[in-house]
Short mmCIF file of C-alpha atoms in Angstrom, two decimals:
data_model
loop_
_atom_site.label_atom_id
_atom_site.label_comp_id
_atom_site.label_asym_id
_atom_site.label_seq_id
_atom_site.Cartn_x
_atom_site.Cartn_y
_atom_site.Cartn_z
CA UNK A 1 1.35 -13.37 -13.60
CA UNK A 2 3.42 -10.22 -13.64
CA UNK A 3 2.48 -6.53 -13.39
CA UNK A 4 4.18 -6.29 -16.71
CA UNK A 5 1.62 -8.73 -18.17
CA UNK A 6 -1.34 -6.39 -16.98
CA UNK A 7 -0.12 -3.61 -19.08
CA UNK A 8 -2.28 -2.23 -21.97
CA UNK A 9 -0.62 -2.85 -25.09
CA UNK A 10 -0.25 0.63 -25.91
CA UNK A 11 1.83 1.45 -23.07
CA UNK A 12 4.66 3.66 -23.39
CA UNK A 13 8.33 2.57 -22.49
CA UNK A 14 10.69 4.58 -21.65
CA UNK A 15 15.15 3.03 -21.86
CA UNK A 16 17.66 4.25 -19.11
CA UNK A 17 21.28 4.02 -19.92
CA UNK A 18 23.13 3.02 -16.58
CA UNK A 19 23.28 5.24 -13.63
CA UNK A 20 20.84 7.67 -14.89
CA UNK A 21 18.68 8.96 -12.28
CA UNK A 22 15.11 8.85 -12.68
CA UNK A 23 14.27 10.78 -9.58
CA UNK A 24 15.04 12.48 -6.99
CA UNK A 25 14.09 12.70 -3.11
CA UNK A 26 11.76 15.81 -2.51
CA UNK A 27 10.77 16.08 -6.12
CA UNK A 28 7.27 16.43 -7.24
CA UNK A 29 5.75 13.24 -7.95
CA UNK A 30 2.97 12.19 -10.10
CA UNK A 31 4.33 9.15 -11.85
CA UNK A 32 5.34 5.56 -10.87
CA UNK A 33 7.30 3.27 -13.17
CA UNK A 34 7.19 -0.68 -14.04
CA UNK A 35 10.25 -1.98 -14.69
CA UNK A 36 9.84 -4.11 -17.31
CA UNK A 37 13.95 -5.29 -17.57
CA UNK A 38 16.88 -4.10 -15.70
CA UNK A 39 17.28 -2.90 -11.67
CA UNK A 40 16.85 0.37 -10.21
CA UNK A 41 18.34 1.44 -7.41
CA UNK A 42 16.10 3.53 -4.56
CA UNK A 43 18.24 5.74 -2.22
CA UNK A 44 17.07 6.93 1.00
CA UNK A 45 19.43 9.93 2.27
CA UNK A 46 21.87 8.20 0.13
CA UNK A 47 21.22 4.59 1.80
CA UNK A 48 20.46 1.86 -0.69
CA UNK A 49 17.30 0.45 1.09
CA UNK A 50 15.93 -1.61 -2.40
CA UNK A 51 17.02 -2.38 -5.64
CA UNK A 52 13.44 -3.10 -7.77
CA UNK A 53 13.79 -5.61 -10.79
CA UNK A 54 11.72 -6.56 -13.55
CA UNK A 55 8.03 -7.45 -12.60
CA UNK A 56 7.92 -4.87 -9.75
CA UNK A 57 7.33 -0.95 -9.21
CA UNK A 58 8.82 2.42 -8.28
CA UNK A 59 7.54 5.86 -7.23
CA UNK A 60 4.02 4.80 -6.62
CA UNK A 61 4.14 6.79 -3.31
CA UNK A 62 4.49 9.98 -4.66
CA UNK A 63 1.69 9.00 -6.94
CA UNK A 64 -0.42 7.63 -4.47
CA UNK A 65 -0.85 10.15 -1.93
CA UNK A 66 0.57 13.01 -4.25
CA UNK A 67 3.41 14.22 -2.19
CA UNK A 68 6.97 14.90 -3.19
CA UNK A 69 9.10 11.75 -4.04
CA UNK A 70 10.22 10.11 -0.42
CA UNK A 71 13.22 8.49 -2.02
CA UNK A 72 15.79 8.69 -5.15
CA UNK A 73 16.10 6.33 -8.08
CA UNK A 74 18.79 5.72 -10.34
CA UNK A 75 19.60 2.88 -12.58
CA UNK A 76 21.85 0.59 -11.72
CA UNK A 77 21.79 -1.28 -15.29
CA UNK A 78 20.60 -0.58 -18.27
CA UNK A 79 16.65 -0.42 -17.88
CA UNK A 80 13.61 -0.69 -19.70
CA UNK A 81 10.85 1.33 -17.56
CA UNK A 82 6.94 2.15 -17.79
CA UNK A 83 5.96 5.22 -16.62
CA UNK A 84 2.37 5.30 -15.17
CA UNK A 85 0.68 8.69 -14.54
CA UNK A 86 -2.55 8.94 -12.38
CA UNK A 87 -4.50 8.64 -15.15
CA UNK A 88 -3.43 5.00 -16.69
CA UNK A 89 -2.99 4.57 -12.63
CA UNK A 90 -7.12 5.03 -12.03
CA UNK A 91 -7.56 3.49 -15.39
CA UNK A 92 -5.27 0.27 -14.68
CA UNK A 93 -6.98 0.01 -11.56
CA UNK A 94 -10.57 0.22 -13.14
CA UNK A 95 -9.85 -2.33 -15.77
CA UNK A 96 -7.64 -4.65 -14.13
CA UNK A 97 -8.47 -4.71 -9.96
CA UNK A 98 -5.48 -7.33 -9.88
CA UNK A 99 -3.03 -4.50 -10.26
CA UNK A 100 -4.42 -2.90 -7.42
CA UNK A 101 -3.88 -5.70 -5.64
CA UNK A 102 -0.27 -6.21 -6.69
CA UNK A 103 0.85 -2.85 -5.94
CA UNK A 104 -0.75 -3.12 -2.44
CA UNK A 105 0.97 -6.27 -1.86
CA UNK A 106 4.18 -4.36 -2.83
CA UNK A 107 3.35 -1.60 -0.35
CA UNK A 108 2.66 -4.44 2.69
CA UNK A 109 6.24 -5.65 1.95
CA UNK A 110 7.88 -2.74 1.90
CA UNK A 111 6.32 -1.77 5.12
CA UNK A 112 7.06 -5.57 6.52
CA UNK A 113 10.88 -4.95 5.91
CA UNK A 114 10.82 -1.35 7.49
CA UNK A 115 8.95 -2.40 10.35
CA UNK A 116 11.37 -5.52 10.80
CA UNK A 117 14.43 -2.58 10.28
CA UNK A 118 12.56 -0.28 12.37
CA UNK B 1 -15.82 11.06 1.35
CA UNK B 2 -14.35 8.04 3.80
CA UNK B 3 -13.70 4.37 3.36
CA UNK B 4 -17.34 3.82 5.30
CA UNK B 5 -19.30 5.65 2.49
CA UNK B 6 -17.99 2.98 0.37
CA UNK B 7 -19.16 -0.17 2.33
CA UNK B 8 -22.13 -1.46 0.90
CA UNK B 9 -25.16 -1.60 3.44
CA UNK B 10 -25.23 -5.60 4.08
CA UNK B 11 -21.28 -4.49 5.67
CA UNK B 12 -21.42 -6.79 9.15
CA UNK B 13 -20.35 -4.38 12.60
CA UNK B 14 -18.47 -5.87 15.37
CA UNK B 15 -18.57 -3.99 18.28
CA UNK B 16 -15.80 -3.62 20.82
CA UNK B 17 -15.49 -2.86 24.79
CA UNK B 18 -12.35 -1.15 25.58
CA UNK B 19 -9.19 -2.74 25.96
CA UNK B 20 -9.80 -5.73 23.84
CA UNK B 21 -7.28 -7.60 21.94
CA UNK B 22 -8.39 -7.07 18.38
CA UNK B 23 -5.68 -9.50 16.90
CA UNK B 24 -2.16 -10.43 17.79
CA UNK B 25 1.08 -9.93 16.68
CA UNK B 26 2.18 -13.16 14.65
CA UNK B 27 -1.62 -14.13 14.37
CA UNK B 28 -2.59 -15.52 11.13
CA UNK B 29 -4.47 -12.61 9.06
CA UNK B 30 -7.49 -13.13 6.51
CA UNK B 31 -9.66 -10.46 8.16
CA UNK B 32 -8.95 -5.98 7.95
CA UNK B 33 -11.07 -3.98 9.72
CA UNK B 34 -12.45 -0.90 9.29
CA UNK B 35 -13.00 1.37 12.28
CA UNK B 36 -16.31 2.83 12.15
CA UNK B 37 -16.44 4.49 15.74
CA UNK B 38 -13.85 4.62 18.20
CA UNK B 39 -9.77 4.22 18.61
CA UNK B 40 -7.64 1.07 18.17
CA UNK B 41 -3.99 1.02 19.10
CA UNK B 42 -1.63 -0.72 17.14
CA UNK B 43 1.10 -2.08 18.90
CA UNK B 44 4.96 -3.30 17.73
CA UNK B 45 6.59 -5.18 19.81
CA UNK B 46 4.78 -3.44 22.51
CA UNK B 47 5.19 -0.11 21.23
CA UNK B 48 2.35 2.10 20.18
CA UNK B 49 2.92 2.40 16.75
CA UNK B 50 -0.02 4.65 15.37
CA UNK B 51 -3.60 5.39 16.91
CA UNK B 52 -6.20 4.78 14.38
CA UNK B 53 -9.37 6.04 13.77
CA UNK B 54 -12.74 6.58 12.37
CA UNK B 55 -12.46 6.47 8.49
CA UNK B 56 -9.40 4.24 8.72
CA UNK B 57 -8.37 1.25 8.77
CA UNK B 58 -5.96 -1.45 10.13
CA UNK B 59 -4.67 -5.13 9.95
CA UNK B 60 -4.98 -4.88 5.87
CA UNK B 61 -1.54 -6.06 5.72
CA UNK B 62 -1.90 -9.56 6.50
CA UNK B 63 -5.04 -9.30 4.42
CA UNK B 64 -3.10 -8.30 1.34
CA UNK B 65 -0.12 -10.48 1.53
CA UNK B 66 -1.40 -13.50 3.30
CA UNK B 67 1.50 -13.81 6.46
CA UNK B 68 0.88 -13.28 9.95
CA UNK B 69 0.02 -10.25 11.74
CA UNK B 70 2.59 -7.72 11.66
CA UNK B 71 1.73 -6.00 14.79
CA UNK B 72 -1.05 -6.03 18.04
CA UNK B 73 -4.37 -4.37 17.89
CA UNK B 74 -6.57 -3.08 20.84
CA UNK B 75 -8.84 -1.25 21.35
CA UNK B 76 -8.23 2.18 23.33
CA UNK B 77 -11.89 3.18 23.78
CA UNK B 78 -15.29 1.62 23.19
CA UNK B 79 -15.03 0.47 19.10
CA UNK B 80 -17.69 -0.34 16.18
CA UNK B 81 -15.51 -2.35 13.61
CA UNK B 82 -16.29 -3.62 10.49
CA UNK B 83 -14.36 -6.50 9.58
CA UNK B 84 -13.50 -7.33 5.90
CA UNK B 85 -12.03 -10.56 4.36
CA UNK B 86 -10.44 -11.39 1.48
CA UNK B 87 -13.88 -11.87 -0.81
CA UNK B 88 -15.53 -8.92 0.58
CA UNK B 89 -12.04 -6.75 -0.12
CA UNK B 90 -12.03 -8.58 -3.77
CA UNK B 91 -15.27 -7.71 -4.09
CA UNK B 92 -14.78 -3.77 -3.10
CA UNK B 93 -11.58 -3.43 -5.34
CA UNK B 94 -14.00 -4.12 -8.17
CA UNK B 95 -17.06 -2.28 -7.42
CA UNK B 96 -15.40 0.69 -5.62
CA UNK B 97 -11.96 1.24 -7.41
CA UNK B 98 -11.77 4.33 -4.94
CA UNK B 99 -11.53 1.90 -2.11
CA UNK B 100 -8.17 0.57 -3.40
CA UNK B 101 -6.80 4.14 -4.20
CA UNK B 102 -7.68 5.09 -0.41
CA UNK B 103 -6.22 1.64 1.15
CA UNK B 104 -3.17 2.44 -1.17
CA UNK B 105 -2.77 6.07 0.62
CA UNK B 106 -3.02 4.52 3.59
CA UNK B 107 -0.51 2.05 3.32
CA UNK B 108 1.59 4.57 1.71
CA UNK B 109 1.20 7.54 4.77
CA UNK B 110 2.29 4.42 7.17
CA UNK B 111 5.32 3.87 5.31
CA UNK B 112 6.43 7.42 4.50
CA UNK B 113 6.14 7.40 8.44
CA UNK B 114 8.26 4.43 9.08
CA UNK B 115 10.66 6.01 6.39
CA UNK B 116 11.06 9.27 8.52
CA UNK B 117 11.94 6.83 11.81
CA UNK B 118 14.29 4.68 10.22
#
């Protein structure tokens, strides 16, 4: 099972055309995506340190502990993304405790590879 | 409000003398803890990582994602833990959504500070 397949059916997509960026370090946050096709690109002082594909999420920091955005995304392909404010965030969470789960298990590995890099 | 409001009552305590190995780098995980009283140093390759206290927690990594410890935890001073595994977190993800959102800040402080060192 994929976060994609926890979505409510009423969820809104958003398309990207190619190298469109979706955010930008030291932005205000407030929404994380799902990518639900394509890959995005996440830039850390201009380092690529992950390119996110289908199944997976972006920009839940920013959403999570409501600061500005700690990295920038742009699209490397063509992309089909969900954007999740903080209220489908509590809501997913409420309804479906797996996605909790999966985004914490997203978190542990990004924090696995930076330790590892650290 | 803190992560101990949300443990129900029945929550077992461990407590710790000072200076004891909590867990091991490499270990096999299963177990988090939260700290309930007291300081527990978390240790990477040696190096004091973070200091964590009361209201926090640690060693949720290898809870969420199921491989080894990431890192060494001891305790600096005299500790009251309460340790957590995987049914008891399953079980708090559903009754207490809250405890998700405030395991999800946590993980995401830890890597905005691993971000900054990189």
């Amino acid at each position: 099972m994929s976060i994609i397949d926890l979505l409510p059916s009423e969820t809104p997509i958003k398309a990207f055309p190619p190298g469109e960026v979706v955010f930008t370090q030291g932005d205000p946050g407030g929404v994380m995506f799902v990518v639900i096709e394509g890959e995005i690109d996440v830039l850390l002082d201009g380092k690529l340190i992950e390119t996110v594909r289908s199944g997976s999420v972006f920009g839940e920091m920013a959403l999570i502990d409501a600061c500005p955005r700690s990295a920038t995304a742009i699209s490397r392909t063509r992309c089909l993304l969900s954007p999740i404010d903080e209220m489908r965030f509590q809501d997913l969470i409420v309804r479906e405790p797996e996605f909790a789960l999966m985004v914490m298990r997203i978190l542990a590995r990004r924090l696995r590879r930076m330790d590892v890099a650290h």
